Short mmCIF file of the C-alpha atoms (twelve columns), coordinates in Angstrom:
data_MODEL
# 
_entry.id   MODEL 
# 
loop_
_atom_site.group_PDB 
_atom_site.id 
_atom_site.type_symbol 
_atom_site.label_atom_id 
_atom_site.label_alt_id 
_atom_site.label_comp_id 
_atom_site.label_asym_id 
_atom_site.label_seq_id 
_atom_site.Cartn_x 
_atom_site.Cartn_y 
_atom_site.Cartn_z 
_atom_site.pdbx_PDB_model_num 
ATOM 1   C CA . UNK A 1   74.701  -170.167 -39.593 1 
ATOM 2   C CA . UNK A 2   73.634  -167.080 -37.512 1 
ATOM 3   C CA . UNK A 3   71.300  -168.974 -36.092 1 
ATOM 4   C CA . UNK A 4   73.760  -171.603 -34.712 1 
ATOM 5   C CA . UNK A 5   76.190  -168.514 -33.483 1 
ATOM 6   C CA . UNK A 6   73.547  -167.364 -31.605 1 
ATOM 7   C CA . UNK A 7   73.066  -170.869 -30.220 1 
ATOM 8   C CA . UNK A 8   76.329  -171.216 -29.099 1 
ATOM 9   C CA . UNK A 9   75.870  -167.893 -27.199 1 
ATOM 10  C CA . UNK A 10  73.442  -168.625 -25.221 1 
ATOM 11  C CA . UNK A 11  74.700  -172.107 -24.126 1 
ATOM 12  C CA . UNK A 12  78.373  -170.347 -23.469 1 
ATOM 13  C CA . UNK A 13  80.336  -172.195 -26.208 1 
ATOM 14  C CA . UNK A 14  82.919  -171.047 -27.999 1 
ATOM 15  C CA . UNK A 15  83.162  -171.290 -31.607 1 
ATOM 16  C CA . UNK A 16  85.568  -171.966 -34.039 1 
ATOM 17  C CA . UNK A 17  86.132  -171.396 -37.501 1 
ATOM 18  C CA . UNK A 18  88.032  -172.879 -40.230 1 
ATOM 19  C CA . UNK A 19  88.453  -170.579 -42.784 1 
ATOM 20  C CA . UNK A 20  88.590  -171.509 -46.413 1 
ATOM 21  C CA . UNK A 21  86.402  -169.359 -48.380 1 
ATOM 22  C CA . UNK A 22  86.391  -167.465 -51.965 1 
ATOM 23  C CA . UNK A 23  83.982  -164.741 -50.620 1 
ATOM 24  C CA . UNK A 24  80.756  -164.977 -51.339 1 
ATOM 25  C CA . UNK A 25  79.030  -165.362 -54.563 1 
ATOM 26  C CA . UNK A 26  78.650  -162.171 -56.541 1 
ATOM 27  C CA . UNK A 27  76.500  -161.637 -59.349 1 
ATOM 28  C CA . UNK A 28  72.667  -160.877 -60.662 1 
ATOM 29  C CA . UNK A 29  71.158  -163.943 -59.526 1 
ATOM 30  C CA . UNK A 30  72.928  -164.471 -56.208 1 
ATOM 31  C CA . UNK A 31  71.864  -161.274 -55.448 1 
ATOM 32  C CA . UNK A 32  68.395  -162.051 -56.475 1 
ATOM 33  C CA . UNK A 33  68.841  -165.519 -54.512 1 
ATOM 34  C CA . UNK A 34  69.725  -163.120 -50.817 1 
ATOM 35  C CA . UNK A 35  73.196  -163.362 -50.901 1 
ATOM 36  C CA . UNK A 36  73.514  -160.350 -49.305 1 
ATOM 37  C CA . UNK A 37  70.599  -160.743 -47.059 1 
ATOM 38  C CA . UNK A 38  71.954  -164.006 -45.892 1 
ATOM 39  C CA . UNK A 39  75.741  -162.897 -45.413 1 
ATOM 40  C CA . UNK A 40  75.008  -159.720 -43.521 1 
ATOM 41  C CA . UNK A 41  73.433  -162.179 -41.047 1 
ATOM 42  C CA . UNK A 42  76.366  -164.393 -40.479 1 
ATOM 43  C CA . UNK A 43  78.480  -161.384 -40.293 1 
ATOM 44  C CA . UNK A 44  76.023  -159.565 -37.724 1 
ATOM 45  C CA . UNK A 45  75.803  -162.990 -35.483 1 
ATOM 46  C CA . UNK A 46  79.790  -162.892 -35.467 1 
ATOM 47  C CA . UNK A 47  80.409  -159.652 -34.797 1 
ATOM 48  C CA . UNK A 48  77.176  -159.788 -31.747 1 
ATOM 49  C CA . UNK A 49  79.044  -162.849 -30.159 1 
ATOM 50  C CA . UNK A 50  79.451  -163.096 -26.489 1 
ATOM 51  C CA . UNK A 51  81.356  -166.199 -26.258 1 
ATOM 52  C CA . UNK A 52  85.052  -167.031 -27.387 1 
ATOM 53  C CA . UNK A 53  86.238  -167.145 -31.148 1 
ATOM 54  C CA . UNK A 54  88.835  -169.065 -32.438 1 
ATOM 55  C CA . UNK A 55  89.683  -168.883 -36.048 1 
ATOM 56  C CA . UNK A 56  92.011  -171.132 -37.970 1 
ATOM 57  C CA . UNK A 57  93.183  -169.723 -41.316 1 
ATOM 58  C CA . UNK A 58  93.284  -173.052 -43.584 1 
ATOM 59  C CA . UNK A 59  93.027  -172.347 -47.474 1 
ATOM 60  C CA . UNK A 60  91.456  -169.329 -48.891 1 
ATOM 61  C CA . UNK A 61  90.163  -166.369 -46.989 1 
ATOM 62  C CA . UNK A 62  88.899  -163.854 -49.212 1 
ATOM 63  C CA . UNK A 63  86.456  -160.672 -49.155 1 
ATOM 64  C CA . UNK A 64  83.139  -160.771 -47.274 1 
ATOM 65  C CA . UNK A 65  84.245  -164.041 -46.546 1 
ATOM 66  C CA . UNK A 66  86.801  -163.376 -43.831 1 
ATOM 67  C CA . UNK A 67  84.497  -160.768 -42.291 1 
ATOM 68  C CA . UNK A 68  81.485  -163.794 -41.778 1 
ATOM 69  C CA . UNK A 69  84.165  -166.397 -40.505 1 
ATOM 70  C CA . UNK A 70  85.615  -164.272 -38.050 1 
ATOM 71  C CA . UNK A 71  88.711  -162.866 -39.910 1 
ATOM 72  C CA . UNK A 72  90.950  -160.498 -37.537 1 
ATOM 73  C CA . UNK A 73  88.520  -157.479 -38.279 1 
ATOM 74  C CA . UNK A 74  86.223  -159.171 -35.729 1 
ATOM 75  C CA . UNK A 75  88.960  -159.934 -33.030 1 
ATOM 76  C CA . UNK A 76  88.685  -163.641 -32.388 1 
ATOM 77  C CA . UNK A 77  90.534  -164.677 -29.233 1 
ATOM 78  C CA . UNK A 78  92.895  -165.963 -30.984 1 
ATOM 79  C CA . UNK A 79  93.751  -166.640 -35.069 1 
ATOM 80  C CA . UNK A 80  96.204  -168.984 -36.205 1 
ATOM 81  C CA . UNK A 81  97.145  -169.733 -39.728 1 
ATOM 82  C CA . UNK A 82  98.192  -172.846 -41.709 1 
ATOM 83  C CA . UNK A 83  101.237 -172.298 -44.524 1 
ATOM 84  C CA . UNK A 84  99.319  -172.863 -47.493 1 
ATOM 85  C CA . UNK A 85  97.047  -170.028 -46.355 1 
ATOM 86  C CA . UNK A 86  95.761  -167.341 -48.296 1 
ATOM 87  C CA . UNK A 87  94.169  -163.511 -47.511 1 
ATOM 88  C CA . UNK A 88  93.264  -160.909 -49.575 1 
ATOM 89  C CA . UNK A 89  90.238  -158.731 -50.936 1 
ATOM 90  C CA . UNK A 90  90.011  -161.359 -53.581 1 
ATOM 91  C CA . UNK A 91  91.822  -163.997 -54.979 1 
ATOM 92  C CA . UNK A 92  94.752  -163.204 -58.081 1 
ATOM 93  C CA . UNK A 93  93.503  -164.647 -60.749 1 
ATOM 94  C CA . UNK A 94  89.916  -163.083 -60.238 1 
ATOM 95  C CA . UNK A 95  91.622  -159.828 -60.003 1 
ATOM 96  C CA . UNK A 96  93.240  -160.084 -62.662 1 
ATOM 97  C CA . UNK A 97  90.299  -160.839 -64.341 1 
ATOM 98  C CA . UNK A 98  88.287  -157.865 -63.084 1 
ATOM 99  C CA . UNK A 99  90.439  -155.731 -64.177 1 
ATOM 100 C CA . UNK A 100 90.841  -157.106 -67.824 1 
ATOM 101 C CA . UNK A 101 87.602  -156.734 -68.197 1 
ATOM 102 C CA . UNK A 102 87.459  -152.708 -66.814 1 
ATOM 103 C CA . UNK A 103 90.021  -152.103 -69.297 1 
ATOM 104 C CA . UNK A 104 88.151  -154.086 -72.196 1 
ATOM 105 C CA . UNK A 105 84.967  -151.971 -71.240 1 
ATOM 106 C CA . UNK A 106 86.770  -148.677 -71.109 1 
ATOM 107 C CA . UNK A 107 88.376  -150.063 -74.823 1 
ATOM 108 C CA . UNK A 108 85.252  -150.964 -76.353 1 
ATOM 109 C CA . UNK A 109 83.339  -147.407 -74.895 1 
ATOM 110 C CA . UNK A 110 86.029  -145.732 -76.244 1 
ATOM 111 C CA . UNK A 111 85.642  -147.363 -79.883 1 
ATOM 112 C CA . UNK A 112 88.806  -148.786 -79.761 1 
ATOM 113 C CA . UNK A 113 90.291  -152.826 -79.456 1 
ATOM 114 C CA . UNK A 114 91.983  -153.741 -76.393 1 
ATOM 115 C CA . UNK A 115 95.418  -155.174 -76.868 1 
ATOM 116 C CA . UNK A 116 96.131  -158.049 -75.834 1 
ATOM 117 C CA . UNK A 117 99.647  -158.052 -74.920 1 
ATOM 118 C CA . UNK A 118 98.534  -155.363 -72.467 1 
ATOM 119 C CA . UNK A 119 95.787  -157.809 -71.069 1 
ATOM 120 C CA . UNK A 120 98.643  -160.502 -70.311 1 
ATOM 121 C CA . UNK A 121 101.248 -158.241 -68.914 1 
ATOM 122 C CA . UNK A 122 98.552  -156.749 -66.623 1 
ATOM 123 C CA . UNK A 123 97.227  -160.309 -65.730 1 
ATOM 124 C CA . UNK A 124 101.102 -161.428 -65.176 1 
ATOM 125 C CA . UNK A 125 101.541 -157.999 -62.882 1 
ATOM 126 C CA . UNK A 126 98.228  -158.737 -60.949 1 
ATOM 127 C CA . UNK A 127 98.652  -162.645 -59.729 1 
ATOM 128 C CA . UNK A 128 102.382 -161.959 -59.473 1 
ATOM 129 C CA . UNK A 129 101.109 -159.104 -56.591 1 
ATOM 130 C CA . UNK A 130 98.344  -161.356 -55.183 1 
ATOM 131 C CA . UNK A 131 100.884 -164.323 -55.147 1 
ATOM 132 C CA . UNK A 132 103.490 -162.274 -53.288 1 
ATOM 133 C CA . UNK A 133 101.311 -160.343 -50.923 1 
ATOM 134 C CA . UNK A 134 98.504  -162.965 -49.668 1 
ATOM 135 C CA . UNK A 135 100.420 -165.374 -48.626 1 
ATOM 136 C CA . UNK A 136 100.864 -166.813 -44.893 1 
ATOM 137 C CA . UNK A 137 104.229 -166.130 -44.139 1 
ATOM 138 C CA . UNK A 138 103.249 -162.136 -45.662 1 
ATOM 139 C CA . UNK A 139 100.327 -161.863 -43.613 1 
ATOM 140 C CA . UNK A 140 101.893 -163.008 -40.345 1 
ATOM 141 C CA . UNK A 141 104.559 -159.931 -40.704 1 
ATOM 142 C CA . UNK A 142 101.638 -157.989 -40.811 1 
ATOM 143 C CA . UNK A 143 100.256 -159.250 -37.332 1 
ATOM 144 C CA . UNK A 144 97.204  -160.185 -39.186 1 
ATOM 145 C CA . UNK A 145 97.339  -163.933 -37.240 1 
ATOM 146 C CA . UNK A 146 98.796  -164.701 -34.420 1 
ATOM 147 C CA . UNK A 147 101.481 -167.110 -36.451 1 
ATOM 148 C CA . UNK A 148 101.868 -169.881 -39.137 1 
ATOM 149 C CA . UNK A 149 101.185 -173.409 -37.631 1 
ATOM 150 C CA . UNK A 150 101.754 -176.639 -38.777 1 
ATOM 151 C CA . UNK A 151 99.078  -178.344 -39.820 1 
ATOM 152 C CA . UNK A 152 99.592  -181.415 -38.429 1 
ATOM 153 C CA . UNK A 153 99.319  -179.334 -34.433 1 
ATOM 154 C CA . UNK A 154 96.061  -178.253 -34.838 1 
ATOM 155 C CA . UNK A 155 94.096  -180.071 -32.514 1 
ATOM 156 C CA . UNK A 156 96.817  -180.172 -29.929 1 
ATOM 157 C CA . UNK A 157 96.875  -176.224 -30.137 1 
ATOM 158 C CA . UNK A 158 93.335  -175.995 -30.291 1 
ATOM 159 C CA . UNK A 159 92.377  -177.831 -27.306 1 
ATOM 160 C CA . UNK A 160 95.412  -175.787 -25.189 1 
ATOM 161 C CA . UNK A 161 93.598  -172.728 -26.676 1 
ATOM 162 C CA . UNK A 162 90.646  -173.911 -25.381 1 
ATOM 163 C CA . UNK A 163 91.864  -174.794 -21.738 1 
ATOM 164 C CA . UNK A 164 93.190  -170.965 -21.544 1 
ATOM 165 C CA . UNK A 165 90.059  -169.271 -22.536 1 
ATOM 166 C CA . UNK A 166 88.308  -172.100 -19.921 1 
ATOM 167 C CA . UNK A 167 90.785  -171.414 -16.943 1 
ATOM 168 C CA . UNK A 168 90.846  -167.326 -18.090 1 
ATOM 169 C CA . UNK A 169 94.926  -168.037 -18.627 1 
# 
């Protein structure tokens, strides 16, 4: 994928993203694979491009994710976002997860069981936060886009996107 960036640099085309990404695979053996190797690559191609970026916001954009398809961080010329669209650090249910399992650890080193109840109520708590505050509509008060589109006006906006950055409108 960097390689292709830097491709479109140096014939002077602009690229666009679709965004719908979980992040990128965590663990022992995508580390041991170059996950991290591989994505600082994609994310030092995007952020070393010379040419336009348009990003499109159309599922999930989460974590390192955002950052290697040109998430707002990286100031694409423009970022638009569909309604079903999601950003955050990480999705709810995985941090809801993550944190169940802190608190099990911490139990467990402790010498004690962790209760359950509190494992659902902080689960409910978490989602309920991620569901509220990842959301399109959320993230477009925050001036993290430049606006909710429909769906269905993608292309047309894309290639009137495309004529401004081509005519320097």
């Amino acid at each position: 994928a960097g390689q292709f960036i830097q491709l479109c640099c140096q014939s002077d085309k602009p690229i666009i993203y679709l965004q719908n990404t979980t992040g990128f695979i965590v663990g022992t053996e995508a580390e041991q694979a170059g996950i991290i190797k591989h994505g600082s690559k994609m994310i030092q191609a995007v952020s070393n491009a010379t040419v336009p970026q348009i990003t499109f916001i159309i599922g999930a954009s989460y974590g390192a994710g955002n950052f290697a398809m040109c998430g707002r961080s990286f100031e694409p010329r423009f970022l638009f976002a569909w309604p079903n669209a999601r950003l955050a650090v990480m999705g709810g249910e995985q941090a809801a997860t993550v944190m169940n399992i802190v608190y099990e650890n911490k139990m467990k080193a402790a010498g004690k069981h962790p209760d359950q109840s509190f494992m659902d109520k902080q689960h409910d708590e978490i989602t309920g936060y991620y569901d509220e505050y990842s959301t399109a509509l959320y993230c477009t008060g925050q001036v993290v886009d430049d606006g909710i589109i429909d769906p269905r006006q993608t292309r047309r906006l894309l290639a009137h996107l495309l004529d401004a950055q081509q005519t320097g409108i």
